[in-house]
Amino acid sequence: MGEEQCHSDSPTLHFHIDSPMLRSHGDNPALLCQCDSSMIQSQNDRPTLHSNGDSTTLQSHSDSPTLPSRVDLPTLRSLNISVDEKNVIPGALSIIRELRPDWNPGDVQTKLFTDGITNKLLACFVDTGMEDAVLVRIYGKQTELFVDREDEVTSFQLLRAHGCAPALYCTFQNGLCYEFMRGLALGPEHVREPHILRLITHEMARYHSIPAHNGCLPKLVLWQKLRKYLSILRTDDGAQSRLPLGTPSLKVLEEELYWLKTYLPTLGSPIVLCHNDLLCKNVIYNEADGHVRFIDYEYAGYNYQAYDIANHFNEFAGVSEPDYQMFPNRQTQIQWLRHYLSAYRRLMQEEGEVPESEVETLFVQVNQFVLASHLFWGLWALIQHRYSDIDFNFGRYAVLRFKRYFEVKPEVTALRTVK
């Protein structure tokens, strides 16, 4: 939940998800791993990952010309500047002097975006239409607890290389700068409109069809992050007593995580590159160009396909005052999933119409992964409740997400695919 800007097959290979080939940064496994490229894929193969319990399957597909499998990520400029979170403009202007030395400091205008509930975001520009705007994002307090910033930058650059993200200009001590993306930041009232809904499905299919970087087997982020969030809460002295009224106990939440980790992988959802935080305002609609783009890549990483879609459906309810009556009904979901699968199959160069059985299978998967999304953001909100200085009722938000989890669990776990 970051800031929002207004505006021919080869043989299948099997790997254990906790393979020692994985490269880690501290306690956080990195987005990418070290691997023997001759063992996994050639330059003309695209991998798709499938999970079954604790194992992961890597299956290659021939490449689409628009989605190269090998991408050399550029070296990114890093500035030794820190921006005061409580007084962002002076530090931001220091960064702009480095990035845009030809700008007259007296002509630089700023605009602070106020919708974010994780970070602070400032636009700096000289053109009155903001055509030249540079966005300066300042990380929120203690957000390094739940966001791996190295992984975020790698995701940003990988998405940029595939035309799915704006230009990334630099990092600084407590943030990064990137290109402003013009358009309307959507709300819950927009995302169910048929033409916008279809654009969103196509953009998500683009993300999910991006090949793993240079043939490396990626690390599944979901369980690692959920375990880490619970660990942060457990190691916080007195955390149980400070949980907001109505929050399940940490023991109950641990039991639910164990059950999800045991059950959800059996559904067989593919592992793909996911956005993982597609709330409505992270979708930018450019009406003139007739496309949508996603912003905010803090949580991007390899995850279950069904999770990314389920998480987006949950966000139909909104953030500030979630209304789960707005969760898409079966008819809307089936329409969404059919558009998505059609786009995804084209990108993966799979011929033929989408079978109804495939739509129904994804429908069941998505509705059961809804639970993982609620648990994830509920735990996230509890950490924010403890550490964040941003004016948002994180405690209430956590309670609402856990409440919804237990409300829908009997209904969604009863769903079964037709064999």
GROMACS .gro file of C-alpha atoms in nm:
model
  419
    1MET     CA    1   0.000   0.000   0.000
    2GLY     CA    2   0.222   0.279  -0.121
    3GLU     CA    3   0.175   0.632  -0.240
    4GLU     CA    4  -0.076   0.702  -0.514
    5GLN     CA    5  -0.009   0.944  -0.796
    6CYS     CA    6  -0.306   1.159  -0.883
    7HIS     CA    7  -0.328   1.185  -1.215
    8SER     CA    8   0.820  -2.512  -2.880
    9ASP     CA    9   0.821  -2.637  -2.506
   10SER     CA   10   1.139  -2.772  -2.351
   11PRO     CA   11   1.134  -3.039  -2.078
   12THR     CA   12   0.981  -2.933  -1.747
   13LEU     CA   13   1.226  -2.884  -1.461
   14HIS     CA   14   1.148  -2.911  -1.090
   15PHE     CA   15   1.312  -2.716  -0.809
   16HIS     CA   16   1.244  -2.688  -0.439
   17ILE     CA   17   1.123  -2.340  -0.352
   18ASP     CA   18   1.386  -2.304  -0.079
   19SER     CA   19   1.671  -2.401  -0.311
   20PRO     CA   20   2.019  -2.302  -0.186
   21MET     CA   21   2.079  -2.150  -0.529
   22LEU     CA   22   1.884  -1.848  -0.409
   23ARG     CA   23   2.081  -1.538  -0.327
   24SER     CA   24   1.967  -1.343  -0.026
   25HIS     CA   25   2.017  -0.997   0.114
   26GLY     CA   26   2.028  -1.027   0.490
   27ASP     CA   27   1.715  -1.212   0.597
   28ASN     CA   28   1.529  -1.132   0.278
   29PRO     CA   29   1.567  -1.365  -0.024
   30ALA     CA   30   1.629  -1.150  -0.328
   31LEU     CA   31   1.390  -1.117  -0.617
   32LEU     CA   32   1.646  -1.284  -0.844
   33CYS     CA   33   1.871  -1.585  -0.795
   34GLN     CA   34   2.196  -1.728  -0.918
   35CYS     CA   35   2.156  -2.013  -1.160
   36ASP     CA   36   2.309  -2.214  -1.441
   37SER     CA   37   2.144  -2.064  -1.747
   38SER     CA   38   2.229  -2.367  -1.960
   39MET     CA   39   2.027  -2.579  -1.718
   40ILE     CA   40   1.721  -2.359  -1.712
   41GLN     CA   41   1.667  -2.185  -2.041
   42SER     CA   42   1.811  -2.044  -2.358
   43GLN     CA   43   1.775  -1.686  -2.467
   44ASN     CA   44   1.463  -1.776  -2.662
   45ASP     CA   45   1.270  -1.943  -2.380
   46ARG     CA   46   1.028  -1.792  -2.134
   47PRO     CA   47   0.973  -1.967  -1.799
   48THR     CA   48   0.641  -2.011  -1.631
   49LEU     CA   49   0.647  -2.135  -1.272
   50HIS     CA   50   0.392  -2.367  -1.120
   51SER     CA   51   0.365  -2.445  -0.753
   52ASN     CA   52   0.249  -2.773  -0.601
   53GLY     CA   53   0.289  -2.781  -0.228
   54ASP     CA   54   0.645  -2.680  -0.147
   55SER     CA   55   0.785  -2.753  -0.492
   56THR     CA   56   0.805  -2.525  -0.791
   57THR     CA   57   0.792  -2.620  -1.158
   58LEU     CA   58   0.971  -2.414  -1.421
   59GLN     CA   59   0.830  -2.460  -1.771
   60SER     CA   60   0.961  -2.269  -2.071
   61HIS     CA   61   0.767  -2.121  -2.359
   62SER     CA   62   0.885  -1.962  -2.682
   63ASP     CA   63   0.925  -1.589  -2.655
   64SER     CA   64   0.706  -1.315  -2.783
   65PRO     CA   65   0.914  -1.059  -2.978
   66THR     CA   66   0.788  -0.783  -2.747
   67LEU     CA   67   0.895  -0.960  -2.429
   68PRO     CA   68   1.266  -1.051  -2.450
   69SER     CA   69   1.378  -1.302  -2.192
   70ARG     CA   70   1.722  -1.150  -2.140
   71VAL     CA   71   1.742  -0.796  -2.009
   72ASP     CA   72   2.055  -0.616  -1.894
   73LEU     CA   73   1.945  -0.387  -1.613
   74PRO     CA   74   2.129  -0.053  -1.616
   75THR     CA   75   2.348   0.079  -1.338
   76LEU     CA   76   2.141   0.322  -1.138
   77ARG     CA   77   2.269   0.655  -1.007
   78SER     CA   78   2.275   0.683  -0.630
   79LEU     CA   79   2.283   1.020  -0.449
   80ASN     CA   80   2.423   1.062  -0.098
   81ILE     CA   81   2.130   1.279   0.008
   82SER     CA   82   1.874   1.222   0.282
   83VAL     CA   83   1.536   1.395   0.277
   84ASP     CA   84   1.369   1.495   0.603
   85GLU     CA   85   1.037   1.311   0.611
   86LYS     CA   86   0.876   1.597   0.801
   87ASN     CA   87   1.012   1.874   0.575
   88VAL     CA   88   1.059   1.718   0.233
   89ILE     CA   89   1.098   2.020   0.003
   90PRO     CA   90   1.458   2.131   0.088
   91GLY     CA   91   1.599   1.780   0.046
   92ALA     CA   92   1.395   1.720  -0.267
   93LEU     CA   93   1.527   2.041  -0.423
   94SER     CA   94   1.883   1.932  -0.344
   95ILE     CA   95   1.815   1.615  -0.543
   96ILE     CA   96   1.665   1.811  -0.832
   97ARG     CA   97   1.979   2.029  -0.849
   98GLU     CA   98   2.177   1.709  -0.911
   99LEU     CA   99   1.932   1.553  -1.157
  100ARG     CA  100   1.834   1.869  -1.346
  101PRO     CA  101   2.134   2.108  -1.324
  102ASP     CA  102   1.998   2.312  -1.617
  103TRP     CA  103   1.685   2.408  -1.426
  104ASN     CA  104   1.678   2.752  -1.267
  105PRO     CA  105   1.621   2.681  -0.896
  106GLY     CA  106   1.387   2.979  -0.874
  107ASP     CA  107   1.160   2.831  -1.139
  108VAL     CA  108   1.116   2.492  -0.975
  109GLN     CA  109   0.762   2.428  -0.853
  110THR     CA  110   0.654   2.148  -0.621
  111LYS     CA  111   0.335   1.952  -0.557
  112LEU     CA  112   0.290   1.720  -0.260
  113PHE     CA  113   0.061   1.423  -0.313
  114THR     CA  114  -0.131   1.336   0.001
  115ASP     CA  115  -0.306   1.005  -0.073
  116GLY     CA  116  -0.019   0.774   0.026
  117ILE     CA  117  -0.031   0.567   0.343
  118THR     CA  118   0.325   0.427   0.330
  119ASN     CA  119   0.551   0.696   0.182
  120LYS     CA  120   0.554   1.064   0.093
  121LEU     CA  121   0.554   1.175  -0.269
  122LEU     CA  122   0.657   1.512  -0.414
  123ALA     CA  123   0.655   1.629  -0.776
  124CYS     CA  124   0.916   1.883  -0.887
  125PHE     CA  125   0.874   2.061  -1.222
  126VAL     CA  126   0.924   2.385  -1.413
  127ASP     CA  127   0.668   2.334  -1.688
  128THR     CA  128   0.326   2.450  -1.572
  129GLY     CA  129   0.166   2.145  -1.732
  130MET     CA  130   0.404   1.919  -1.534
  131GLU     CA  131   0.529   1.764  -1.859
  132ASP     CA  132   0.882   1.758  -1.715
  133ALA     CA  133   0.789   1.652  -1.360
  134VAL     CA  134   1.028   1.442  -1.152
  135LEU     CA  135   0.870   1.246  -0.868
  136VAL     CA  136   1.064   1.226  -0.541
  137ARG     CA  137   0.941   0.945  -0.316
  138ILE     CA  138   1.052   0.949   0.046
  139TYR     CA  139   1.025   0.619   0.229
  140GLY     CA  140   0.798   0.611   0.532
  141LYS     CA  141   0.923   0.552   0.885
  142GLN     CA  142   1.037   0.192   0.951
  143THR     CA  143   0.908   0.075   0.611
  144GLU     CA  144   1.233  -0.119   0.569
  145LEU     CA  145   1.073  -0.367   0.810
  146PHE     CA  146   0.840  -0.492   0.539
  147VAL     CA  147   0.983  -0.361   0.210
  148ASP     CA  148   1.310  -0.487   0.061
  149ARG     CA  149   1.436  -0.176  -0.117
  150GLU     CA  150   1.692  -0.361  -0.332
  151ASP     CA  151   1.416  -0.588  -0.460
  152GLU     CA  152   1.196  -0.286  -0.525
  153VAL     CA  153   1.461  -0.124  -0.747
  154THR     CA  154   1.522  -0.451  -0.934
  155SER     CA  155   1.148  -0.491  -0.994
  156PHE     CA  156   1.122  -0.128  -1.107
  157GLN     CA  157   1.407  -0.169  -1.358
  158LEU     CA  158   1.276  -0.503  -1.488
  159LEU     CA  159   0.929  -0.361  -1.540
  160ARG     CA  160   1.077  -0.055  -1.710
  161ALA     CA  161   1.276  -0.279  -1.947
  162HIS     CA  162   0.946  -0.436  -2.056
  163GLY     CA  163   0.762  -0.107  -2.098
  164CYS     CA  164   0.554  -0.145  -1.783
  165ALA     CA  165   0.706   0.129  -1.565
  166PRO     CA  166   0.829   0.489  -1.599
  167ALA     CA  167   1.197   0.586  -1.612
  168LEU     CA  168   1.383   0.546  -1.281
  169TYR     CA  169   1.629   0.834  -1.241
  170CYS     CA  170   1.813   0.763  -0.917
  171THR     CA  171   1.799   0.645  -0.560
  172PHE     CA  172   1.895   0.851  -0.256
  173GLN     CA  173   1.949   0.755   0.107
  174ASN     CA  174   1.581   0.726   0.194
  175GLY     CA  175   1.399   0.720  -0.136
  176LEU     CA  176   1.405   0.722  -0.513
  177CYS     CA  177   1.320   0.950  -0.807
  178TYR     CA  178   1.137   0.859  -1.123
  179GLU     CA  179   0.937   0.988  -1.418
  180PHE     CA  180   0.589   1.130  -1.366
  181MET     CA  181   0.320   0.923  -1.537
  182ARG     CA  182   0.032   1.134  -1.662
  183GLY     CA  183  -0.326   1.019  -1.626
  184LEU     CA  184  -0.609   0.967  -1.380
  185ALA     CA  185  -0.546   0.767  -1.065
  186LEU     CA  186  -0.853   0.546  -1.053
  187GLY     CA  187  -1.101   0.495  -0.774
  188PRO     CA  188  -1.334   0.203  -0.694
  189GLU     CA  189  -1.598   0.369  -0.909
  190HIS     CA  190  -1.376   0.337  -1.219
  191VAL     CA  191  -1.226  -0.011  -1.209
  192ARG     CA  192  -1.552  -0.193  -1.289
  193GLU     CA  193  -1.626   0.020  -1.598
  194PRO     CA  194  -1.611  -0.228  -1.892
  195HIS     CA  195  -1.349  -0.049  -2.104
  196ILE     CA  196  -1.123   0.030  -1.808
  197LEU     CA  197  -1.170  -0.318  -1.663
  198ARG     CA  198  -1.051  -0.467  -1.991
  199LEU     CA  199  -0.745  -0.241  -2.004
  200ILE     CA  200  -0.651  -0.347  -1.650
  201THR     CA  201  -0.678  -0.716  -1.741
  202HIS     CA  202  -0.446  -0.664  -2.038
  203GLU     CA  203  -0.188  -0.476  -1.832
  204MET     CA  204  -0.187  -0.740  -1.561
  205ALA     CA  205  -0.145  -1.008  -1.829
  206ARG     CA  206   0.160  -0.815  -1.952
  207TYR     CA  207   0.314  -0.827  -1.604
  208HIS     CA  208   0.239  -1.196  -1.562
  209SER     CA  209   0.396  -1.286  -1.899
  210ILE     CA  210   0.730  -1.115  -1.825
  211PRO     CA  211   0.998  -1.385  -1.813
  212ALA     CA  212   1.215  -1.442  -1.511
  213HIS     CA  213   1.524  -1.221  -1.534
  214ASN     CA  214   1.795  -1.385  -1.750
  215GLY     CA  215   1.658  -1.734  -1.688
  216CYS     CA  216   1.689  -1.727  -1.310
  217LEU     CA  217   1.451  -1.915  -1.085
  218PRO     CA  218   1.279  -1.651  -0.872
  219LYS     CA  219   1.185  -1.667  -0.507
  220LEU     CA  220   0.817  -1.683  -0.420
  221VAL     CA  221   0.757  -1.380  -0.199
  222LEU     CA  222   0.422  -1.451  -0.032
  223TRP     CA  223   0.510  -1.695   0.244
  224GLN     CA  224   0.845  -1.534   0.317
  225LYS     CA  225   0.680  -1.195   0.369
  226LEU     CA  226   0.393  -1.331   0.579
  227ARG     CA  227   0.637  -1.516   0.805
  228LYS     CA  228   0.845  -1.202   0.838
  229TYR     CA  229   0.546  -0.986   0.929
  230LEU     CA  230   0.440  -1.228   1.201
  231SER     CA  231   0.797  -1.245   1.327
  232ILE     CA  232   0.810  -0.866   1.359
  233LEU     CA  233   0.490  -0.870   1.563
  234ARG     CA  234   0.604  -1.160   1.782
  235THR     CA  235   0.939  -1.001   1.867
  236ASP     CA  236   0.781  -0.669   1.960
  237ASP     CA  237   0.762  -0.674   2.340
  238GLY     CA  238   0.403  -0.634   2.450
  239ALA     CA  239   0.269  -0.652   2.096
  240GLN     CA  240  -0.020  -0.881   2.194
  241SER     CA  241  -0.145  -0.633   2.452
  242ARG     CA  242  -0.125  -0.346   2.202
  243LEU     CA  243  -0.327  -0.516   1.928
  244PRO     CA  244  -0.633  -0.310   1.832
  245LEU     CA  245  -0.962  -0.423   1.988
  246GLY     CA  246  -1.118  -0.690   1.766
  247THR     CA  247  -0.787  -0.823   1.632
  248PRO     CA  248  -0.742  -1.203   1.646
  249SER     CA  249  -0.458  -1.321   1.867
  250LEU     CA  250  -0.116  -1.375   1.714
  251LYS     CA  251  -0.158  -1.748   1.783
  252VAL     CA  252  -0.476  -1.756   1.573
  253LEU     CA  253  -0.308  -1.561   1.294
  254GLU     CA  254  -0.012  -1.802   1.297
  255GLU     CA  255  -0.254  -2.096   1.270
  256GLU     CA  256  -0.427  -1.933   0.971
  257LEU     CA  257  -0.093  -1.873   0.801
  258TYR     CA  258   0.003  -2.240   0.851
  259TRP     CA  259  -0.330  -2.351   0.702
  260LEU     CA  260  -0.298  -2.117   0.402
  261LYS     CA  261   0.061  -2.228   0.339
  262THR     CA  262  -0.055  -2.591   0.343
  263TYR     CA  263  -0.371  -2.550   0.135
  264LEU     CA  264  -0.328  -2.276  -0.126
  265PRO     CA  265  -0.024  -2.425  -0.310
  266THR     CA  266  -0.234  -2.736  -0.386
  267LEU     CA  267  -0.455  -2.522  -0.614
  268GLY     CA  268  -0.182  -2.517  -0.880
  269SER     CA  269  -0.179  -2.146  -0.952
  270PRO     CA  270   0.124  -2.051  -1.168
  271ILE     CA  271   0.398  -1.836  -1.018
  272VAL     CA  272   0.450  -1.520  -1.222
  273LEU     CA  273   0.584  -1.168  -1.181
  274CYS     CA  274   0.314  -0.985  -0.987
  275HIS     CA  275   0.245  -0.629  -0.883
  276ASN     CA  276   0.101  -0.749  -0.550
  277ASP     CA  277  -0.046  -0.411  -0.449
  278LEU     CA  278  -0.299  -0.318  -0.715
  279LEU     CA  279  -0.527  -0.091  -0.521
  280CYS     CA  280  -0.735   0.133  -0.742
  281LYS     CA  281  -0.515   0.442  -0.712
  282ASN     CA  282  -0.213   0.242  -0.826
  283VAL     CA  283  -0.382   0.219  -1.168
  284ILE     CA  284  -0.322   0.525  -1.389
  285TYR     CA  285  -0.563   0.566  -1.680
  286ASN     CA  286  -0.441   0.770  -1.976
  287GLU     CA  287  -0.755   0.836  -2.174
  288ALA     CA  288  -0.573   1.012  -2.461
  289ASP     CA  289  -0.343   0.716  -2.522
  290GLY     CA  290  -0.611   0.459  -2.436
  291HIS     CA  291  -0.412   0.257  -2.185
  292VAL     CA  292  -0.359   0.201  -1.815
  293ARG     CA  293  -0.028   0.166  -1.633
  294PHE     CA  294   0.041   0.047  -1.281
  295ILE     CA  295   0.252   0.243  -1.034
  296ASP     CA  296   0.419   0.169  -0.699
  297TYR     CA  297   0.639  -0.141  -0.715
  298GLU     CA  298   0.734  -0.179  -0.347
  299TYR     CA  299   0.566  -0.517  -0.316
  300ALA     CA  300   0.628  -0.642  -0.673
  301GLY     CA  301   0.781  -0.987  -0.699
  302TYR     CA  302   0.716  -1.344  -0.799
  303ASN     CA  303   0.390  -1.473  -0.658
  304TYR     CA  304   0.087  -1.682  -0.740
  305GLN     CA  305  -0.107  -1.556  -1.042
  306ALA     CA  306  -0.433  -1.596  -0.852
  307TYR     CA  307  -0.304  -1.389  -0.561
  308ASP     CA  308  -0.241  -1.082  -0.776
  309ILE     CA  309  -0.592  -1.097  -0.921
  310ALA     CA  310  -0.755  -1.170  -0.584
  311ASN     CA  311  -0.572  -0.879  -0.426
  312HIS     CA  312  -0.700  -0.645  -0.697
  313PHE     CA  313  -1.057  -0.769  -0.649
  314ASN     CA  314  -1.031  -0.698  -0.276
  315GLU     CA  315  -0.929  -0.343  -0.359
  316PHE     CA  316  -1.262  -0.281  -0.533
  317ALA     CA  317  -1.376  -0.207  -0.178
  318GLY     CA  318  -1.146   0.095  -0.141
  319VAL     CA  319  -0.891   0.173   0.130
  320SER     CA  320  -0.997   0.460   0.354
  321GLU     CA  321  -1.346   0.323   0.420
  322PRO     CA  322  -1.349  -0.031   0.275
  323ASP     CA  323  -1.694  -0.143   0.160
  324TYR     CA  324  -1.684  -0.512   0.072
  325GLN     CA  325  -2.029  -0.489  -0.084
  326MET     CA  326  -1.825  -0.347  -0.374
  327PHE     CA  327  -1.631  -0.674  -0.413
  328PRO     CA  328  -1.698  -0.787  -0.773
  329ASN     CA  329  -1.980  -1.037  -0.811
  330ARG     CA  330  -1.945  -1.361  -1.004
  331GLN     CA  331  -2.060  -1.207  -1.333
  332THR     CA  332  -1.803  -0.927  -1.315
  333GLN     CA  333  -1.528  -1.165  -1.209
  334ILE     CA  334  -1.599  -1.408  -1.495
  335GLN     CA  335  -1.592  -1.119  -1.744
  336TRP     CA  336  -1.264  -0.994  -1.595
  337LEU     CA  337  -1.103  -1.339  -1.593
  338ARG     CA  338  -1.208  -1.416  -1.950
  339HIS     CA  339  -1.051  -1.092  -2.077
  340TYR     CA  340  -0.738  -1.160  -1.873
  341LEU     CA  341  -0.692  -1.521  -1.989
  342SER     CA  342  -0.745  -1.422  -2.352
  343ALA     CA  343  -0.471  -1.156  -2.325
  344TYR     CA  344  -0.240  -1.385  -2.126
  345ARG     CA  345  -0.273  -1.671  -2.376
  346ARG     CA  346  -0.188  -1.436  -2.665
  347LEU     CA  347   0.121  -1.308  -2.486
  348MET     CA  348   0.230  -1.664  -2.409
  349GLN     CA  349   0.166  -1.755  -2.777
  350GLU     CA  350  -0.101  -2.009  -2.691
  351GLU     CA  351  -0.354  -2.055  -2.968
  352GLY     CA  352  -0.730  -2.104  -2.952
  353GLU     CA  353  -1.016  -1.970  -2.746
  354VAL     CA  354  -1.010  -1.973  -2.368
  355PRO     CA  355  -1.186  -2.290  -2.244
  356GLU     CA  356  -1.464  -2.226  -1.995
  357SER     CA  357  -1.304  -2.483  -1.765
  358GLU     CA  358  -0.995  -2.261  -1.749
  359VAL     CA  359  -1.204  -1.960  -1.654
  360GLU     CA  360  -1.384  -2.158  -1.384
  361THR     CA  361  -1.059  -2.295  -1.243
  362LEU     CA  362  -0.910  -1.947  -1.216
  363PHE     CA  363  -1.233  -1.820  -1.058
  364VAL     CA  364  -1.201  -2.075  -0.778
  365GLN     CA  365  -0.830  -2.010  -0.732
  366VAL     CA  366  -0.878  -1.635  -0.713
  367ASN     CA  367  -1.160  -1.650  -0.462
  368GLN     CA  368  -0.958  -1.874  -0.233
  369PHE     CA  369  -0.647  -1.658  -0.262
  370VAL     CA  370  -0.864  -1.369  -0.143
  371LEU     CA  371  -0.789  -1.505   0.204
  372ALA     CA  372  -0.412  -1.466   0.162
  373SER     CA  373  -0.460  -1.105   0.055
  374HIS     CA  374  -0.667  -1.024   0.364
  375LEU     CA  375  -0.413  -1.187   0.596
  376PHE     CA  376  -0.122  -1.010   0.426
  377TRP     CA  377  -0.262  -0.659   0.451
  378GLY     CA  378  -0.405  -0.720   0.797
  379LEU     CA  379  -0.059  -0.809   0.929
  380TRP     CA  380   0.092  -0.520   0.735
  381ALA     CA  381  -0.153  -0.281   0.895
  382LEU     CA  382  -0.067  -0.407   1.244
  383ILE     CA  383   0.299  -0.322   1.181
  384GLN     CA  384   0.203   0.018   1.046
  385HIS     CA  385  -0.020   0.071   1.349
  386ARG     CA  386   0.287   0.021   1.565
  387TYR     CA  387   0.542   0.231   1.374
  388SER     CA  388   0.390   0.468   1.116
  389ASP     CA  389   0.353   0.844   1.166
  390ILE     CA  390   0.112   0.878   0.871
  391ASP     CA  391  -0.237   0.999   0.958
  392PHE     CA  392  -0.434   0.681   0.885
  393ASN     CA  393  -0.622   0.447   1.116
  394PHE     CA  394  -0.411   0.137   1.052
  395GLY     CA  395  -0.555  -0.042   1.356
  396ARG     CA  396  -0.910  -0.015   1.228
  397TYR     CA  397  -0.798  -0.122   0.881
  398ALA     CA  398  -0.631  -0.435   1.024
  399VAL     CA  399  -0.948  -0.527   1.213
  400LEU     CA  400  -1.159  -0.486   0.897
  401ARG     CA  401  -0.928  -0.707   0.690
  402PHE     CA  402  -0.922  -0.987   0.951
  403LYS     CA  403  -1.298  -0.962   0.998
  404ARG     CA  404  -1.351  -1.002   0.624
  405TYR     CA  405  -1.109  -1.297   0.618
  406PHE     CA  406  -1.315  -1.498   0.863
  407GLU     CA  407  -1.645  -1.389   0.705
  408VAL     CA  408  -1.560  -1.522   0.358
  409LYS     CA  409  -1.347  -1.823   0.455
  410PRO     CA  410  -1.637  -2.077   0.477
  411GLU     CA  411  -1.783  -1.956   0.146
  412VAL     CA  412  -1.466  -1.954  -0.062
  413THR     CA  413  -1.321  -2.278   0.076
  414ALA     CA  414  -1.643  -2.453  -0.030
  415LEU     CA  415  -1.579  -2.367  -0.395
  416ARG     CA  416  -1.462  -2.656  -0.613
  417THR     CA  417  -1.350  -2.674  -0.975
  418VAL     CA  418  -1.539  -2.901  -1.216
  419LYS     CA  419  -1.316  -3.197  -1.309
   0.00000   0.00000   0.00000
